[in-house]
mmCIF file with all atom_site columns, C-alpha atoms in Angstrom:
data_model
loop_
_atom_site.group_PDB
_atom_site.id
_atom_site.type_symbol
_atom_site.label_atom_id
_atom_site.label_alt_id
_atom_site.label_comp_id
_atom_site.label_asym_id
_atom_site.label_entity_id
_atom_site.label_seq_id
_atom_site.pdbx_PDB_ins_code
_atom_site.Cartn_x
_atom_site.Cartn_y
_atom_site.Cartn_z
_atom_site.occupancy
_atom_site.B_iso_or_equiv
_atom_site.pdbx_formal_charge
_atom_site.auth_seq_id
_atom_site.auth_comp_id
_atom_site.auth_asym_id
_atom_site.auth_atom_id
_atom_site.pdbx_PDB_model_num
ATOM 1  C CA . MET A 1 1  ? 13.498  0.824   -4.233 1.00 0.00 ? 105 MET A CA 1
ATOM 2  C CA . GLN A 1 2  ? 10.346  2.034   -2.541 1.00 0.00 ? 106 GLN A CA 1
ATOM 3  C CA . LEU A 1 3  ? 6.666   1.751   -3.351 1.00 0.00 ? 107 LEU A CA 1
ATOM 4  C CA . LEU A 1 4  ? 4.297   4.595   -2.529 1.00 0.00 ? 108 LEU A CA 1
ATOM 5  C CA . LEU A 1 5  ? 0.582   3.797   -2.558 1.00 0.00 ? 109 LEU A CA 1
ATOM 6  C CA . GLN A 1 6  ? -2.264  6.275   -2.465 1.00 0.00 ? 110 GLN A CA 1
ATOM 7  C CA . ILE A 1 7  ? -5.483  4.565   -1.467 1.00 0.00 ? 111 ILE A CA 1
ATOM 8  C CA . ASP A 1 8  ? -8.924  6.177   -1.780 1.00 0.00 ? 112 ASP A CA 1
ATOM 9  C CA . THR A 1 9  ? -11.558 4.209   0.063  1.00 0.00 ? 113 THR A CA 1
ATOM 10 C CA . PRO A 1 10 ? -15.131 4.969   1.127  1.00 0.00 ? 114 PRO A CA 1
ATOM 11 C CA . ASP A 1 11 ? -14.595 2.861   4.301  1.00 0.00 ? 115 ASP A CA 1
ATOM 12 C CA . TYR A 1 12 ? -11.231 3.647   5.899  1.00 0.00 ? 116 TYR A CA 1
ATOM 13 C CA . GLU A 1 13 ? -11.839 1.523   9.019  1.00 0.00 ? 117 GLU A CA 1
ATOM 14 C CA . GLY A 1 14 ? -12.783 -1.522  6.917  1.00 0.00 ? 118 GLY A CA 1
ATOM 15 C CA . TRP A 1 15 ? -9.827  -0.959  4.599  1.00 0.00 ? 119 TRP A CA 1
ATOM 16 C CA . LYS A 1 16 ? -7.409  -0.578  7.549  1.00 0.00 ? 120 LYS A CA 1
ATOM 17 C CA . SER A 1 17 ? -8.646  -3.809  9.119  1.00 0.00 ? 121 SER A CA 1
ATOM 18 C CA . ALA A 1 18 ? -8.126  -5.671  5.820  1.00 0.00 ? 122 ALA A CA 1
ATOM 19 C CA . PHE A 1 19 ? -4.727  -3.977  5.356  1.00 0.00 ? 123 PHE A CA 1
ATOM 20 C CA . ASP A 1 20 ? -3.567  -5.128  8.798  1.00 0.00 ? 124 ASP A CA 1
ATOM 21 C CA . ALA A 1 21 ? -4.749  -8.672  8.076  1.00 0.00 ? 125 ALA A CA 1
ATOM 22 C CA . ASP A 1 22 ? -2.733  -8.674  4.810  1.00 0.00 ? 126 ASP A CA 1
ATOM 23 C CA . ALA A 1 23 ? 0.686   -8.261  6.502  1.00 0.00 ? 127 ALA A CA 1
ATOM 24 C CA . GLU A 1 24 ? 1.814   -11.821 5.741  1.00 0.00 ? 128 GLU A CA 1
ATOM 25 C CA . ASP A 1 25 ? 0.893   -11.521 2.038  1.00 0.00 ? 129 ASP A CA 1
ATOM 26 C CA . ARG A 1 26 ? 2.868   -8.263  1.812  1.00 0.00 ? 130 ARG A CA 1
ATOM 27 C CA . MET A 1 27 ? 5.859   -9.954  3.420  1.00 0.00 ? 131 MET A CA 1
ATOM 28 C CA . HIS A 1 28 ? 5.685   -12.785 0.853  1.00 0.00 ? 132 HIS A CA 1
ATOM 29 C CA . ALA A 1 29 ? 5.523   -10.127 -1.880 1.00 0.00 ? 133 ALA A CA 1
ATOM 30 C CA . GLY A 1 30 ? 8.861   -8.717  -0.690 1.00 0.00 ? 134 GLY A CA 1
ATOM 31 C CA . LEU A 1 31 ? 7.307   -5.594  0.841  1.00 0.00 ? 135 LEU A CA 1
ATOM 32 C CA . THR A 1 32 ? 8.208   -4.025  4.177  1.00 0.00 ? 136 THR A CA 1
ATOM 33 C CA . LEU A 1 33 ? 5.909   -1.284  5.459  1.00 0.00 ? 137 LEU A CA 1
ATOM 34 C CA . LEU A 1 34 ? 7.951   1.809   6.327  1.00 0.00 ? 138 LEU A CA 1
ATOM 35 C CA . GLN A 1 35 ? 5.186   4.311   7.015  1.00 0.00 ? 139 GLN A CA 1
ATOM 36 C CA . LEU A 1 36 ? 1.404   4.573   6.839  1.00 0.00 ? 140 LEU A CA 1
ATOM 37 C CA . TRP A 1 37 ? -0.340  7.948   6.759  1.00 0.00 ? 141 TRP A CA 1
ATOM 38 C CA . ARG A 1 38 ? -3.986  8.964   6.813  1.00 0.00 ? 142 ARG A CA 1
ATOM 39 C CA . ASP A 1 39 ? -4.887  12.215  5.067  1.00 0.00 ? 143 ASP A CA 1
ATOM 40 C CA . ALA A 1 40 ? -5.658  14.876  7.680  1.00 0.00 ? 144 ALA A CA 1
ATOM 41 C CA . ASP A 1 41 ? -8.407  16.437  5.563  1.00 0.00 ? 145 ASP A CA 1
ATOM 42 C CA . THR A 1 42 ? -9.874  13.525  3.579  1.00 0.00 ? 146 THR A CA 1
ATOM 43 C CA . ASN A 1 43 ? -11.297 10.753  5.736  1.00 0.00 ? 147 ASN A CA 1
ATOM 44 C CA . GLY A 1 44 ? -11.064 8.036   3.077  1.00 0.00 ? 148 GLY A CA 1
ATOM 45 C CA . GLN A 1 45 ? -7.518  8.600   1.853  1.00 0.00 ? 149 GLN A CA 1
ATOM 46 C CA . ALA A 1 46 ? -4.367  6.822   3.023  1.00 0.00 ? 150 ALA A CA 1
ATOM 47 C CA . PHE A 1 47 ? -0.753  6.648   1.872  1.00 0.00 ? 151 PHE A CA 1
ATOM 48 C CA . ALA A 1 48 ? 1.606   3.725   2.465  1.00 0.00 ? 152 ALA A CA 1
ATOM 49 C CA . LEU A 1 49 ? 5.355   3.655   1.889  1.00 0.00 ? 153 LEU A CA 1
ATOM 50 C CA . PHE A 1 50 ? 7.072   0.279   1.472  1.00 0.00 ? 154 PHE A CA 1
ATOM 51 C CA . GLU A 1 51 ? 10.609  -0.952  0.965  1.00 0.00 ? 155 GLU A CA 1
ATOM 52 C CA . VAL A 1 52 ? 10.587  -3.243  -2.096 1.00 0.00 ? 156 VAL A CA 1
ATOM 53 C CA . ASN A 1 53 ? 12.801  -6.341  -2.063 1.00 0.00 ? 157 ASN A CA 1
ATOM 54 C CA . ASP A 1 54 ? 11.387  -7.957  -5.222 1.00 0.00 ? 158 ASP A CA 1
ATOM 55 C CA . ARG A 1 55 ? 9.716   -5.675  -7.759 1.00 0.00 ? 159 ARG A CA 1
ATOM 56 C CA . ALA A 1 56 ? 8.048   -8.449  -9.759 1.00 0.00 ? 160 ALA A CA 1
ATOM 57 C CA . LYS A 1 57 ? 6.393   -9.869  -6.630 1.00 0.00 ? 161 LYS A CA 1
ATOM 58 C CA . ALA A 1 58 ? 5.446   -6.366  -5.486 1.00 0.00 ? 162 ALA A CA 1
ATOM 59 C CA . GLU A 1 59 ? 3.835   -5.586  -8.855 1.00 0.00 ? 163 GLU A CA 1
ATOM 60 C CA . ALA A 1 60 ? 1.818   -8.812  -8.657 1.00 0.00 ? 164 ALA A CA 1
ATOM 61 C CA . TRP A 1 61 ? 0.667   -7.879  -5.139 1.00 0.00 ? 165 TRP A CA 1
ATOM 62 C CA . VAL A 1 62 ? -0.382  -4.400  -6.340 1.00 0.00 ? 166 VAL A CA 1
ATOM 63 C CA . GLN A 1 63 ? -2.431  -5.930  -9.175 1.00 0.00 ? 167 GLN A CA 1
ATOM 64 C CA . LYS A 1 64 ? -4.166  -8.265  -6.710 1.00 0.00 ? 168 LYS A CA 1
ATOM 65 C CA . GLU A 1 65 ? -4.912  -5.401  -4.297 1.00 0.00 ? 169 GLU A CA 1
ATOM 66 C CA . ARG A 1 66 ? -6.438  -3.229  -7.022 1.00 0.00 ? 170 ARG A CA 1
ATOM 67 C CA . GLY A 1 67 ? -9.363  -5.649  -7.108 1.00 0.00 ? 171 GLY A CA 1
ATOM 68 C CA . PHE A 1 68 ? -10.454 -4.816  -3.541 1.00 0.00 ? 172 PHE A CA 1
ATOM 69 C CA . GLY A 1 69 ? -12.505 -1.674  -4.125 1.00 0.00 ? 173 GLY A CA 1
ATOM 70 C CA . GLY A 1 70 ? -11.470 1.932   -4.016 1.00 0.00 ? 174 GLY A CA 1
ATOM 71 C CA . GLN A 1 71 ? -8.978  3.708   -6.218 1.00 0.00 ? 175 GLN A CA 1
ATOM 72 C CA . MET A 1 72 ? -5.289  2.944   -5.685 1.00 0.00 ? 176 MET A CA 1
ATOM 73 C CA . THR A 1 73 ? -2.281  4.630   -7.265 1.00 0.00 ? 177 THR A CA 1
ATOM 74 C CA . ALA A 1 74 ? 1.082   2.863   -7.072 1.00 0.00 ? 178 ALA A CA 1
ATOM 75 C CA . SER A 1 75 ? 4.448   4.514   -7.741 1.00 0.00 ? 179 SER A CA 1
ATOM 76 C CA . PHE A 1 76 ? 7.764   2.654   -7.628 1.00 0.00 ? 180 PHE A CA 1
ATOM 77 C CA . LEU A 1 77 ? 10.469  5.085   -6.519 1.00 0.00 ? 181 LEU A CA 1
ATOM 78 C CA . LEU A 1 78 ? 14.267  5.204   -6.595 1.00 0.00 ? 182 LEU A CA 1
ATOM 79 C CA . THR A 1 79 ? 16.350  7.382   -4.304 1.00 0.00 ? 183 THR A CA 1
ATOM 80 C CA . ALA A 1 80 ? 17.601  10.386  -6.286 1.00 0.00 ? 184 ALA A CA 1
#
């Protein structure tokens, strides 16, 4: 299972610094970062793709992260 996040933030550099510092928490939530993209046309938009090892822990992490400003959309995906 994968998790795709769309993050809209007014301060990409600040968000990216906090995101990098959160690597250990993501690991404990059963998430492995596969890819991180920054929108080519919208400065404050990023997308992150994770491998999910434990959905319940990943959902709890997503809920915690939603409290850190900016809009975030989370989609749990299965390979078709």
